[in-house]
PDB file of C-alpha atoms and ligand atoms in Angstrom:
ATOM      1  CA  UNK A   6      14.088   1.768 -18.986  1.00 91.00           C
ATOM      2  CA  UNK A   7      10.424   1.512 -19.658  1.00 96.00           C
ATOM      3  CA  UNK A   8       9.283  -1.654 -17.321  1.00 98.00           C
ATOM      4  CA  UNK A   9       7.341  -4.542 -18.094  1.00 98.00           C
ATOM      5  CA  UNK A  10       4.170  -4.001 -15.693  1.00 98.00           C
ATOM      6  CA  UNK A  11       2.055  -6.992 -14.553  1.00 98.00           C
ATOM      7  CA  UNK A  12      -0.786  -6.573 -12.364  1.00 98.00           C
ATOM      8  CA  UNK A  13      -2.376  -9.112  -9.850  1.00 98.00           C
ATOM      9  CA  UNK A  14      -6.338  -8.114  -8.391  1.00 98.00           C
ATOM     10  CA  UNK A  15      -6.864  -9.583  -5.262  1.00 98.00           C
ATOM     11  CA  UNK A  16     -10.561  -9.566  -5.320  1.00 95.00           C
ATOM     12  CA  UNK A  17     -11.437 -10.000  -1.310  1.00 95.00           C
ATOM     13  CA  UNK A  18      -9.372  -7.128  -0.540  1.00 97.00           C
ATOM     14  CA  UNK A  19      -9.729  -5.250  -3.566  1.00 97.00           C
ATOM     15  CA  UNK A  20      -6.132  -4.877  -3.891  1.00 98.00           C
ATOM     16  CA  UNK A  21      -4.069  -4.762  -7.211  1.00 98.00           C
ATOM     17  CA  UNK A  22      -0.509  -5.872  -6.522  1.00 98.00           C
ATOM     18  CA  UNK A  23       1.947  -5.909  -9.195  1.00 99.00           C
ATOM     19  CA  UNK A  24       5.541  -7.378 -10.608  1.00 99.00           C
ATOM     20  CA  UNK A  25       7.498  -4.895 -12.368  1.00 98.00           C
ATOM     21  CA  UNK A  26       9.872  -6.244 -14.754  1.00 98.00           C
ATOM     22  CA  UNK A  27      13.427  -4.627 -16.802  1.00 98.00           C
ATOM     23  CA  UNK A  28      13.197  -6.255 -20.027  1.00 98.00           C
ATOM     24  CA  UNK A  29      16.667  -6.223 -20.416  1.00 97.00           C
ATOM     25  CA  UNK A  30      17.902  -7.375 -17.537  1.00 98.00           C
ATOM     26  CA  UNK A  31      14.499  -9.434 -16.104  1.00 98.00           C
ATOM     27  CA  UNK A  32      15.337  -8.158 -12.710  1.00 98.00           C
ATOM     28  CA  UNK A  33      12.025  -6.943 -10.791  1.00 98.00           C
ATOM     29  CA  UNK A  34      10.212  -5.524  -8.068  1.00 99.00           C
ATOM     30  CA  UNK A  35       6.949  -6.748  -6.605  1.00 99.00           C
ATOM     31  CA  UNK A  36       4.766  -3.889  -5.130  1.00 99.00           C
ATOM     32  CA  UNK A  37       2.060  -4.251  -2.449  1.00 98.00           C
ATOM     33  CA  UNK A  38       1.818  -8.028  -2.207  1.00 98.00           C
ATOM     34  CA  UNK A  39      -1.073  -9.585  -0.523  1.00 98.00           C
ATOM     35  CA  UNK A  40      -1.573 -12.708   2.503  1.00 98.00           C
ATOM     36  CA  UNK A  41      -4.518 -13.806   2.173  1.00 98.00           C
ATOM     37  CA  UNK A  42      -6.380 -13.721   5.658  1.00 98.00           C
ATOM     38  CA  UNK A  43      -9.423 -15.119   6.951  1.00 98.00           C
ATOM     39  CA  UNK A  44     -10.854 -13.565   9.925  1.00 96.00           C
ATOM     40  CA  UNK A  45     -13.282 -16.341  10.483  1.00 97.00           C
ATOM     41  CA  UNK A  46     -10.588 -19.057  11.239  1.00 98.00           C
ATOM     42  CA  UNK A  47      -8.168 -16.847  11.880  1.00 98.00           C
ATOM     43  CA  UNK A  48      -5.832 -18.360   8.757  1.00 98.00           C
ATOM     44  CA  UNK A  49      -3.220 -17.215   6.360  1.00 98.00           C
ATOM     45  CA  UNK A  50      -2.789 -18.918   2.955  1.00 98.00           C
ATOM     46  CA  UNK A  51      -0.776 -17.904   0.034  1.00 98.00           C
ATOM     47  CA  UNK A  52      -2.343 -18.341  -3.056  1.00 98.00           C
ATOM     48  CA  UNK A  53      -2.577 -14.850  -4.305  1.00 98.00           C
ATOM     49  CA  UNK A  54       1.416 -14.234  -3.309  1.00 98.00           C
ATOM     50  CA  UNK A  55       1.774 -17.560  -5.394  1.00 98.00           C
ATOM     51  CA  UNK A  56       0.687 -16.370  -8.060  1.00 98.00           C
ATOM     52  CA  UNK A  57       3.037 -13.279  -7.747  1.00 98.00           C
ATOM     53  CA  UNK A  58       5.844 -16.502  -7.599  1.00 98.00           C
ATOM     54  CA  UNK A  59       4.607 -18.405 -10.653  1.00 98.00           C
ATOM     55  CA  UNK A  60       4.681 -15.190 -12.692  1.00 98.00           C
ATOM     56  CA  UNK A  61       8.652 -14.287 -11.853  1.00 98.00           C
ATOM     57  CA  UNK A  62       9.678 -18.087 -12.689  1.00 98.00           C
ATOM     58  CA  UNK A  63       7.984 -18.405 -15.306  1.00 98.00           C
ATOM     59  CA  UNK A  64       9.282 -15.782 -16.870  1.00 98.00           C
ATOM     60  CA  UNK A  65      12.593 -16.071 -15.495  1.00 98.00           C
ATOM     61  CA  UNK A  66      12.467 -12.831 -13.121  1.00 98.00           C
ATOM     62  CA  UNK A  67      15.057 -12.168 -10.409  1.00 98.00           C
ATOM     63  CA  UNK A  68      13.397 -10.320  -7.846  1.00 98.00           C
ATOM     64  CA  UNK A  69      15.868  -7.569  -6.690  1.00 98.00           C
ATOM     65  CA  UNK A  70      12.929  -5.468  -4.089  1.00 99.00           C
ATOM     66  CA  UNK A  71       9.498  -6.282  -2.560  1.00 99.00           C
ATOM     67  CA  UNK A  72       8.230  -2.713  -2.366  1.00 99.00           C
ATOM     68  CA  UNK A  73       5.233  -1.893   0.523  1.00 98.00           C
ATOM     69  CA  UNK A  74       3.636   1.795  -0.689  1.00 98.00           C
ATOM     70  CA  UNK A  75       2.311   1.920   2.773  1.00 98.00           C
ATOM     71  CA  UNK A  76       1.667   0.457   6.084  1.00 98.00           C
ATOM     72  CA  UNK A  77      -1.899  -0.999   4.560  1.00 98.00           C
ATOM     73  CA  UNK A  78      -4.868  -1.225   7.105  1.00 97.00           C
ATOM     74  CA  UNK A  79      -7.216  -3.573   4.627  1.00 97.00           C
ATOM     75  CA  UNK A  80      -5.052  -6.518   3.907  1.00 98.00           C
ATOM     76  CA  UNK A  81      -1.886  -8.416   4.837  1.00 98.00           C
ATOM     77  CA  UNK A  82       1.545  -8.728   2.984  1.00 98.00           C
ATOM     78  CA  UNK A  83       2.860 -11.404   2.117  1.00 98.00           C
ATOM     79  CA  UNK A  84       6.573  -9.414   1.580  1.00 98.00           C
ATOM     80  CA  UNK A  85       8.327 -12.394   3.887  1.00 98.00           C
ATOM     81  CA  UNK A  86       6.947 -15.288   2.482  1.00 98.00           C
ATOM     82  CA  UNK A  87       7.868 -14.062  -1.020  1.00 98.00           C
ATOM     83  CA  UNK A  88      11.381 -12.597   0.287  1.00 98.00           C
ATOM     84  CA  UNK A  89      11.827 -16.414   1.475  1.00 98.00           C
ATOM     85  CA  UNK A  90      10.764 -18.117  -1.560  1.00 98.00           C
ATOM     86  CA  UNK A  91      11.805 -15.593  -4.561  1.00 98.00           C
ATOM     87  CA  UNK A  92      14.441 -13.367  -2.625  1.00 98.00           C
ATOM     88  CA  UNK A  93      14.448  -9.797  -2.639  1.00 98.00           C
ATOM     89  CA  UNK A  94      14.488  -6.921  -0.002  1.00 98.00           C
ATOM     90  CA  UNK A  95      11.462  -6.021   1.770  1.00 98.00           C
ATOM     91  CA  UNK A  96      11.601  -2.035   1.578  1.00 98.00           C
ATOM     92  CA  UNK A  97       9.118   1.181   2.646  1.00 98.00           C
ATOM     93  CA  UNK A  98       9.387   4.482   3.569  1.00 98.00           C
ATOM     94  CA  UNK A  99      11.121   5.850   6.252  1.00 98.00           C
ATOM     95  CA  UNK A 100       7.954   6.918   7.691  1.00 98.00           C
ATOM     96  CA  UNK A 101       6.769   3.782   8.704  1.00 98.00           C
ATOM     97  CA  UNK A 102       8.934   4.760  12.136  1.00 98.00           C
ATOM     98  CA  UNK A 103       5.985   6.862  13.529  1.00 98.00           C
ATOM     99  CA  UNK A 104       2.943   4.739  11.861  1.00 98.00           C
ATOM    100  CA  UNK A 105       4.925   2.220  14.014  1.00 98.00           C
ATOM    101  CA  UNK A 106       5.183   4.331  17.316  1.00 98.00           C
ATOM    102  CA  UNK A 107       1.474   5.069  16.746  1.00 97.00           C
ATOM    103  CA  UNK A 108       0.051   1.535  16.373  1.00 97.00           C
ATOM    104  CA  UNK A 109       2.666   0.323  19.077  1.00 98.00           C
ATOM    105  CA  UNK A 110       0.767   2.494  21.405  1.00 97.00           C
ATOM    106  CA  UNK A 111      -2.636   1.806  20.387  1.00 96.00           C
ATOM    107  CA  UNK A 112      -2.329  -2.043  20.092  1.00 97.00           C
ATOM    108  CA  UNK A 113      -0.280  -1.979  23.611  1.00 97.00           C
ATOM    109  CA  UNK A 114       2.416  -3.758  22.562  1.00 97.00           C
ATOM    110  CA  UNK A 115       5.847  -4.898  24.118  1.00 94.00           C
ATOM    111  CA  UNK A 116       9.365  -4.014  24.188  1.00 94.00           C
ATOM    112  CA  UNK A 117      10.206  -6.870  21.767  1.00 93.00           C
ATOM    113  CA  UNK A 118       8.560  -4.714  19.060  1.00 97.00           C
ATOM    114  CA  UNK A 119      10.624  -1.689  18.027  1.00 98.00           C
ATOM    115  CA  UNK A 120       9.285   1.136  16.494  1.00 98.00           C
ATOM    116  CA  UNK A 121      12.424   2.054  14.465  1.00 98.00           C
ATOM    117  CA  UNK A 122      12.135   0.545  11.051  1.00 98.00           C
ATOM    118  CA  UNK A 123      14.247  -2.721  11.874  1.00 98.00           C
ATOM    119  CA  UNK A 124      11.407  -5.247  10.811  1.00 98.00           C
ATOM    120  CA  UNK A 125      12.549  -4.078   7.426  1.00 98.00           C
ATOM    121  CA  UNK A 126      15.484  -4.530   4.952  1.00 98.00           C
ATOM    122  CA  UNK A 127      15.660  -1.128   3.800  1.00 98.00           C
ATOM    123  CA  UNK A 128      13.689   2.271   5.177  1.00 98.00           C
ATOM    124  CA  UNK A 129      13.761   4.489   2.023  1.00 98.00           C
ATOM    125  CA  UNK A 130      13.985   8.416   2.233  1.00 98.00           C
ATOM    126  CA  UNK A 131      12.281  10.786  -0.044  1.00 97.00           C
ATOM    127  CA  UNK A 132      12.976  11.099  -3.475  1.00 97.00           C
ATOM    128  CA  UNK A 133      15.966   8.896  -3.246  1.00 97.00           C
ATOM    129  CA  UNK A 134      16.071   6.298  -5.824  1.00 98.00           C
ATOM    130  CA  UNK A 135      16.651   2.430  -5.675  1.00 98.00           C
ATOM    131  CA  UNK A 136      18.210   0.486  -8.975  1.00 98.00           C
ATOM    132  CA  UNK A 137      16.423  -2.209 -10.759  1.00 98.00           C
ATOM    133  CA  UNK A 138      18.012  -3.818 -13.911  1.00 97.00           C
ATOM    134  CA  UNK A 139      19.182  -1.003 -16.337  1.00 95.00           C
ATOM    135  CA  UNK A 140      16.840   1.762 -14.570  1.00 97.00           C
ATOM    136  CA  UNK A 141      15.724   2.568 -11.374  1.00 98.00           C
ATOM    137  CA  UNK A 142      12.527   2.800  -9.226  1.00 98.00           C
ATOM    138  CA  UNK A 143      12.122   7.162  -7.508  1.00 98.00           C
ATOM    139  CA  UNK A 144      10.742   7.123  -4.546  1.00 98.00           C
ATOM    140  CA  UNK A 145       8.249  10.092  -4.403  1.00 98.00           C
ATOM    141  CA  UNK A 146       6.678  10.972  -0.990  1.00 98.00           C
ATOM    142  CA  UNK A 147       2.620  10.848  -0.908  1.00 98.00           C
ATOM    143  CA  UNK A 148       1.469  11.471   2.357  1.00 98.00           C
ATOM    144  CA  UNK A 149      -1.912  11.999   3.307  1.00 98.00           C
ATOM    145  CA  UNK A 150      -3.969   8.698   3.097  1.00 98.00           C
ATOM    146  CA  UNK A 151      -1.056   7.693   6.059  1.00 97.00           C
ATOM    147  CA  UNK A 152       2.182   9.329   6.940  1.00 96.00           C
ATOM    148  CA  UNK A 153       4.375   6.859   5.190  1.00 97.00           C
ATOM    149  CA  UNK A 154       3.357   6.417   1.964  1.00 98.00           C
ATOM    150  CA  UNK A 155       5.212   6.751  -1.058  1.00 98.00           C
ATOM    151  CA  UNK A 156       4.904   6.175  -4.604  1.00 98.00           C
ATOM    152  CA  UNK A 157       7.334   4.560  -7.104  1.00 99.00           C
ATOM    153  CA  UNK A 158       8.031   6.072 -10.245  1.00 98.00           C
ATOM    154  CA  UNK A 159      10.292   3.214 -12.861  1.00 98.00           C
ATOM    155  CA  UNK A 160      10.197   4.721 -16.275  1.00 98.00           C
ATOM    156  CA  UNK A 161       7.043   6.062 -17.514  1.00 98.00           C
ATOM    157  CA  UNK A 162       4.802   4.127 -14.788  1.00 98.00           C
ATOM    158  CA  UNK A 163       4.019   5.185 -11.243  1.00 99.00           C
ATOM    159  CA  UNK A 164       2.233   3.243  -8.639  1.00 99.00           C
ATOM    160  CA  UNK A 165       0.824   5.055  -6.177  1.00 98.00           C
ATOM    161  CA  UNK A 166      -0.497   3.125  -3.321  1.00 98.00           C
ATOM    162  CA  UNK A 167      -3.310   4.600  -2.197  1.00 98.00           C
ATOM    163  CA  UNK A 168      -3.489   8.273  -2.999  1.00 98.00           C
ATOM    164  CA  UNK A 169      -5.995   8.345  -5.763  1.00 98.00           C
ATOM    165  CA  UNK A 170      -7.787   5.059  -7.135  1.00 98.00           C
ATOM    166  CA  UNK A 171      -9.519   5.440 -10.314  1.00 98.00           C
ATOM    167  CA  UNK A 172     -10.970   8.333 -11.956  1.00 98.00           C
ATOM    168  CA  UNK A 173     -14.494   7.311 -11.288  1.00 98.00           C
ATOM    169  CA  UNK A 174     -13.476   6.149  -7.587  1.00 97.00           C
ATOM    170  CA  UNK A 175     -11.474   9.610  -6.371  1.00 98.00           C
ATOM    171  CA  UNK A 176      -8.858   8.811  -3.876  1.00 98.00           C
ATOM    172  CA  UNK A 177      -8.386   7.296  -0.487  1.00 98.00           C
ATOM    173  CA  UNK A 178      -9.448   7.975   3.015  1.00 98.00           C
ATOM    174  CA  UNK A 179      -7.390  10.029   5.276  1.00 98.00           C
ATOM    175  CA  UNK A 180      -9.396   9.599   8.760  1.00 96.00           C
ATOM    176  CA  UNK A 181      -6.236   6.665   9.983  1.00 94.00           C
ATOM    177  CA  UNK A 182      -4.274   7.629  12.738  1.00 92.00           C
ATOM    178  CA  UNK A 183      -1.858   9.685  11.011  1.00 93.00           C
ATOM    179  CA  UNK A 184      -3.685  10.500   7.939  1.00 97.00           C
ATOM    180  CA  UNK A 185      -4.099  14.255   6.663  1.00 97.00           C
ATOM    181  CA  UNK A 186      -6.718  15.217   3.344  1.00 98.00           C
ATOM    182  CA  UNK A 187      -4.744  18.667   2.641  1.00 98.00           C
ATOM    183  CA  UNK A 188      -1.519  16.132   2.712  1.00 98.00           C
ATOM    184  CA  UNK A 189      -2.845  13.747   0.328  1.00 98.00           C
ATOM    185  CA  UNK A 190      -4.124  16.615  -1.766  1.00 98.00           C
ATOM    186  CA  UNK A 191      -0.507  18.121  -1.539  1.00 98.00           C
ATOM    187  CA  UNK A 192       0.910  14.626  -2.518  1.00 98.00           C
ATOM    188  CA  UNK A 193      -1.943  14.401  -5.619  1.00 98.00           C
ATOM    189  CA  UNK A 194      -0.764  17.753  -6.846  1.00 98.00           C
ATOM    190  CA  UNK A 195       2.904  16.753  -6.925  1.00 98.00           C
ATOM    191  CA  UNK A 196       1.827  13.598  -8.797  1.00 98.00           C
ATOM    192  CA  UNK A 197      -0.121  15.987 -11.464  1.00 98.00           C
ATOM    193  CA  UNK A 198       3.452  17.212 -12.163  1.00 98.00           C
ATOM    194  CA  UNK A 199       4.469  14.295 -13.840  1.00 98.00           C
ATOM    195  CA  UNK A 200       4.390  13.817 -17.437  1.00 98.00           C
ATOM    196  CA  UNK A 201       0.715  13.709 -18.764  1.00 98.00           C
ATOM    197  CA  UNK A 202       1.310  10.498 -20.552  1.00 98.00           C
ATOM    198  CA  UNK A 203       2.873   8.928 -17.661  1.00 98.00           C
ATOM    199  CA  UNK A 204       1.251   5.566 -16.942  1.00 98.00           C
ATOM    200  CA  UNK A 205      -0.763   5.678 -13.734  1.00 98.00           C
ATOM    201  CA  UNK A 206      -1.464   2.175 -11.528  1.00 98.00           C
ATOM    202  CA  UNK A 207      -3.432   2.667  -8.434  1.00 98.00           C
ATOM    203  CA  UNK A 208      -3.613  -0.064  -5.215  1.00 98.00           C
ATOM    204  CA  UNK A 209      -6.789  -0.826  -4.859  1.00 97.00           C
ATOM    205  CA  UNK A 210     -10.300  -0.514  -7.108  1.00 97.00           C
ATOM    206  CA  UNK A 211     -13.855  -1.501  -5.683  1.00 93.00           C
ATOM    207  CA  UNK A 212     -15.447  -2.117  -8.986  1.00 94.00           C
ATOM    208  CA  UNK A 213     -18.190   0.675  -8.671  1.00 93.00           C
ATOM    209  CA  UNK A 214     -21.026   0.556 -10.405  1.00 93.00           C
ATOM    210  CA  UNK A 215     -20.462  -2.881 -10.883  1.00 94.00           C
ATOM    211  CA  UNK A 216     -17.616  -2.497 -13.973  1.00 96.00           C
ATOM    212  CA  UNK A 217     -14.636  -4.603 -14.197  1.00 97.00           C
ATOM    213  CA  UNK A 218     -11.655  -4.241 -12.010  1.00 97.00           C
ATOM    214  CA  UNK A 219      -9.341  -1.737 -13.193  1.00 98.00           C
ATOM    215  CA  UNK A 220      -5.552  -0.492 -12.018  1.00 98.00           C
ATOM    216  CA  UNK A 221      -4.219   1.758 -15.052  1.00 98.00           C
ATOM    217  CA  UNK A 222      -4.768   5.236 -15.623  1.00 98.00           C
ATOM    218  CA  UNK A 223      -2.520   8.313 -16.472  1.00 98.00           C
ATOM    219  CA  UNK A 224      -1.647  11.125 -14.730  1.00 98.00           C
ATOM    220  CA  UNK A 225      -3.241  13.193 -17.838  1.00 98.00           C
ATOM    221  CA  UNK A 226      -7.140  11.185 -17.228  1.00 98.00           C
ATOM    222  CA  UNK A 227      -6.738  11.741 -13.194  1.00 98.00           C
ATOM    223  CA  UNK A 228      -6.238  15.473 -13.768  1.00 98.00           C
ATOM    224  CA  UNK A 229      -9.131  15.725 -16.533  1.00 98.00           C
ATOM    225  CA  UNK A 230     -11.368  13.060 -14.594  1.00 98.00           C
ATOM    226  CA  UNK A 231     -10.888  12.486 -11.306  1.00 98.00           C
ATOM    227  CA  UNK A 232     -14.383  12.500  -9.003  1.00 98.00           C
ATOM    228  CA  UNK A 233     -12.587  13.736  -6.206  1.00 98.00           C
ATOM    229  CA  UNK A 234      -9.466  15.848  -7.353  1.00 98.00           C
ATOM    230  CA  UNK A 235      -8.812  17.060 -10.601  1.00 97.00           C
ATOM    231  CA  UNK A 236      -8.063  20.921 -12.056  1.00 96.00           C
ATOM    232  CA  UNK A 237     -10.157  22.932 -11.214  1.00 96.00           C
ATOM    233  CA  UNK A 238     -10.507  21.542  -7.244  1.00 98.00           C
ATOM    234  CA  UNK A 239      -9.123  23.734  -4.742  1.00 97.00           C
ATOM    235  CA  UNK A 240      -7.447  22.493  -1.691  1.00 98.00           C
ATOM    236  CA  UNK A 241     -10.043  23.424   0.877  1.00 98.00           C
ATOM    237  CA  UNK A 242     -13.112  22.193  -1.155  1.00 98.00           C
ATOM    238  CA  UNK A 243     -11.130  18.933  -1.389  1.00 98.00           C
ATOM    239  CA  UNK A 244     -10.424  18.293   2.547  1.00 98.00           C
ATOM    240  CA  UNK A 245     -13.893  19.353   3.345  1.00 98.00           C
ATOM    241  CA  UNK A 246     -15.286  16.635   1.088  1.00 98.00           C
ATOM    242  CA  UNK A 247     -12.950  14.189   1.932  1.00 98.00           C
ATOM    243  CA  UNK A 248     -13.854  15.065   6.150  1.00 97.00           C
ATOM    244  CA  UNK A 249     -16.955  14.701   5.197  1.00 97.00           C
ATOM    245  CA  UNK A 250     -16.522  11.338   3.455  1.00 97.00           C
ATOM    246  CA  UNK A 251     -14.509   9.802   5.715  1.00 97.00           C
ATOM    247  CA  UNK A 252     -16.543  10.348   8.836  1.00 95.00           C
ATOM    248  CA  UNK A 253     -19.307   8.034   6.805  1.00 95.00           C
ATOM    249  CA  UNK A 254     -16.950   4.746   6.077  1.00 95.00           C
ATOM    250  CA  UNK A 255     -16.634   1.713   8.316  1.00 94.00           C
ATOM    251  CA  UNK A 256     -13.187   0.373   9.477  1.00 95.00           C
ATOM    252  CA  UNK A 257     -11.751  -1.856   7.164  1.00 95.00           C
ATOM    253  CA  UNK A 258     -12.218  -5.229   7.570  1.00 94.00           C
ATOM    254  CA  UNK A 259      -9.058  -6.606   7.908  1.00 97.00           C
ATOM    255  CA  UNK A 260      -7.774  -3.364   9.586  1.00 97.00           C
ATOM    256  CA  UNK A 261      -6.985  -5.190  13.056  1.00 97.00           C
ATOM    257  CA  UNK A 262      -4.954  -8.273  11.803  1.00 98.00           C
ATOM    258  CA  UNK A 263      -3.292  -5.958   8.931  1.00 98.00           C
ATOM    259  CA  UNK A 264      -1.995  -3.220  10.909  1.00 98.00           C
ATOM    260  CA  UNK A 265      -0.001  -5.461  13.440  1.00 98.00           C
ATOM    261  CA  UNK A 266       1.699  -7.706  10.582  1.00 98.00           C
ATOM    262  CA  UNK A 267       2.546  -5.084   7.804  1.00 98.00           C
ATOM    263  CA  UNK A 268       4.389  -3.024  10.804  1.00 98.00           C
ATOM    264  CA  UNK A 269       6.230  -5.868  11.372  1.00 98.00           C
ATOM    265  CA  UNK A 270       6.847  -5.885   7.413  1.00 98.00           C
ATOM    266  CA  UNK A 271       4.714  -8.744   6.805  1.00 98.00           C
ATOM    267  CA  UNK A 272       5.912 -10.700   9.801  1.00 98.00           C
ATOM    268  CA  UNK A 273       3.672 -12.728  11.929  1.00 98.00           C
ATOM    269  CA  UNK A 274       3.473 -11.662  15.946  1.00 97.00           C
ATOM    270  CA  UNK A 275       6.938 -13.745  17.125  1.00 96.00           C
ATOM    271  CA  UNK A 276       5.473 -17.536  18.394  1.00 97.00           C
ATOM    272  CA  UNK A 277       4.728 -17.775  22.012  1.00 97.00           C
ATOM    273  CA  UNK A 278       5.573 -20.681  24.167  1.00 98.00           C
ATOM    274  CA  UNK A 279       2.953 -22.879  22.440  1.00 98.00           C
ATOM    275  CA  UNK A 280       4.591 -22.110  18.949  1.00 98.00           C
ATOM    276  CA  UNK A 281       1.292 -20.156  17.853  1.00 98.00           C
ATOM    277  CA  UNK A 282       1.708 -16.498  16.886  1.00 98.00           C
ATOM    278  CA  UNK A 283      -1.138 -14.104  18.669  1.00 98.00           C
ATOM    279  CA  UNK A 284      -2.403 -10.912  17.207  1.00 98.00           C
ATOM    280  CA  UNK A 285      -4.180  -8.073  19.888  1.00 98.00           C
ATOM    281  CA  UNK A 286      -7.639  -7.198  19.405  1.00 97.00           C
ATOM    282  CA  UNK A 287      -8.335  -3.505  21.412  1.00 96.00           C
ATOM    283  CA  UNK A 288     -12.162  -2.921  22.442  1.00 96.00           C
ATOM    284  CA  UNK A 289     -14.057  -0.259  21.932  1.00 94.00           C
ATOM    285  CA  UNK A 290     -10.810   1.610  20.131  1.00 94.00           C
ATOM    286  CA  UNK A 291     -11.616   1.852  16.478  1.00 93.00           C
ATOM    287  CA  UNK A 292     -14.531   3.133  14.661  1.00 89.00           C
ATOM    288  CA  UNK A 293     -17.568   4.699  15.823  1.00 80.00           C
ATOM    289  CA  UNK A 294     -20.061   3.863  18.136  1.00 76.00           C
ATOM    290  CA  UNK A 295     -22.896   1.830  16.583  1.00 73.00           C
ATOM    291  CA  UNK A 296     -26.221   1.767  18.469  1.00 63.00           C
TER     292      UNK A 296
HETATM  293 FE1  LIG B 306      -4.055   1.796   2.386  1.00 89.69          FE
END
């Protein structure tokens, strides 16, 4: 089954989220879906996940899984509200069991929030594989950027989350709790073992240089191109860049609010007794100290 790939760029998180389609059987999966968030106020909204919505009726798509590469620190999913409107089961890898322990402990949070994968439909294991329509979507472990990231591999397409963006962007930080460069570049190299032609779609792009977003590559252009890791690039001269690199970048944006709904698989803090959902905001815990 070769799918039907249709990508969505979410241009205040930089995020490309994308339905992926069976011709034959127009059953899909949508991967990495975005809430839009606005720190100011405080507010979610959902026109980028309707979007996502208008695409699948439109074309008449039954949405089998909602697919989360990662626990992602720069924006929030919107996995529940499209679960709720389109259907589907809200699945990730079974890692996100100790991104959960870790963030439980660092945000302080309660017993009502259990670090064991529940929040989800399905926790999926290494390189098992889910069905969709007449194929099926492989699950391919990618650590490195965080502990529970995966990539998805339907046909001849992969998307990897955040491993490697585009050639001319190299690939993503590894400085989050949990996060390990000679992982990720572990992770890359079993990604360069896929066929050269295969069809490469990456999670986010940051327009450098000023160019037009972009989310498709192939696994042949990363290994040629890459900025960051491509043949030739040993494992040790990668980490030590990638240190170096990371110690440089500010903490996401969003990273506060994301963290504490995409654990909870894209679930909103439960209401308190006013009926308003709270998120936790720790001082002085992330980042660096700015004088
Ligand atoms: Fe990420």
């Amino acid at each position: 089954m070769q799918p039907i790939v249709t990508p969505f760029h979410h241009a205040g998180t930089g995020t490309w989220s994308y339905v992926v389609a069976d011709p034959a059987t127009s059953e899909a999966a949508i991967i990495d879906p975005v809430l839009d968030y606005d720190w100011k106020s405080a507010r979610t909204a959902t026109t980028a996940a309707d979007l996502l919505v208008a695409h699948c009726r439109a074309h008449g798509l039954r949405v089998r899984w909602i697919l989360e590469t990662h626990a992602h620190a720069d924006h929030l999913s919107s996995a529940q509200y499209l679960k709720g409107v389109l259907g589907g089961e809200v699945a990730i890898g079974q890692g996100i069991r100790s991104v959960q322990r870790t963030f439980k402990n660092l945000f302080g949070l309660g017993p009502d929030f259990q670090p064991d994968g529940s929040q989800f439909d399905k926790l999926l294991d290494d390189d098992t594989t889910l069905p969709l329509g007449a194929g099926s979507i492989h699950v391919i472990p990618t650590p490195g950027h965080t502990s529970d990231s995966v990539s998805f591999l339907v046909g001849n397409a992969v998307f990897i989350g955040d491993t490697l963006f585009m050639p001319d962007s190299g690939s993503a930080r590894c400085d989050f709790p949990g996060g390990d460069a000679a992982g990720l570049y572990r992770s890359v190299q079993r990604l360069f073992t896929l066929p050269a032609g295969t069809r490469m779609f990456v999670c986010h792009d940051y327009t450098p240089g000023g160019r037009a977003a972009a989310c498709e590559t192939t696994v042949d252009e990363q290994r040629c191109a890459n900025i960051h890791i491509r043949n030739g690039i040993d494992e040790a001269a990668f980490v030590r860049m990638r240190t170096e690199r990371d110690a440089t970048l500010d903490v996401p944006g969003l990273l506060i609010p994301s963290v504490q709904v995409n654990i909870r698989a894209g679930h909103l803090p439960a209401a308190e007794a006013d009926g308003i959902s709270y998120l936790r905001v720790p001082v002085d815990l992330f980042g660096r100290q700015k004088s």
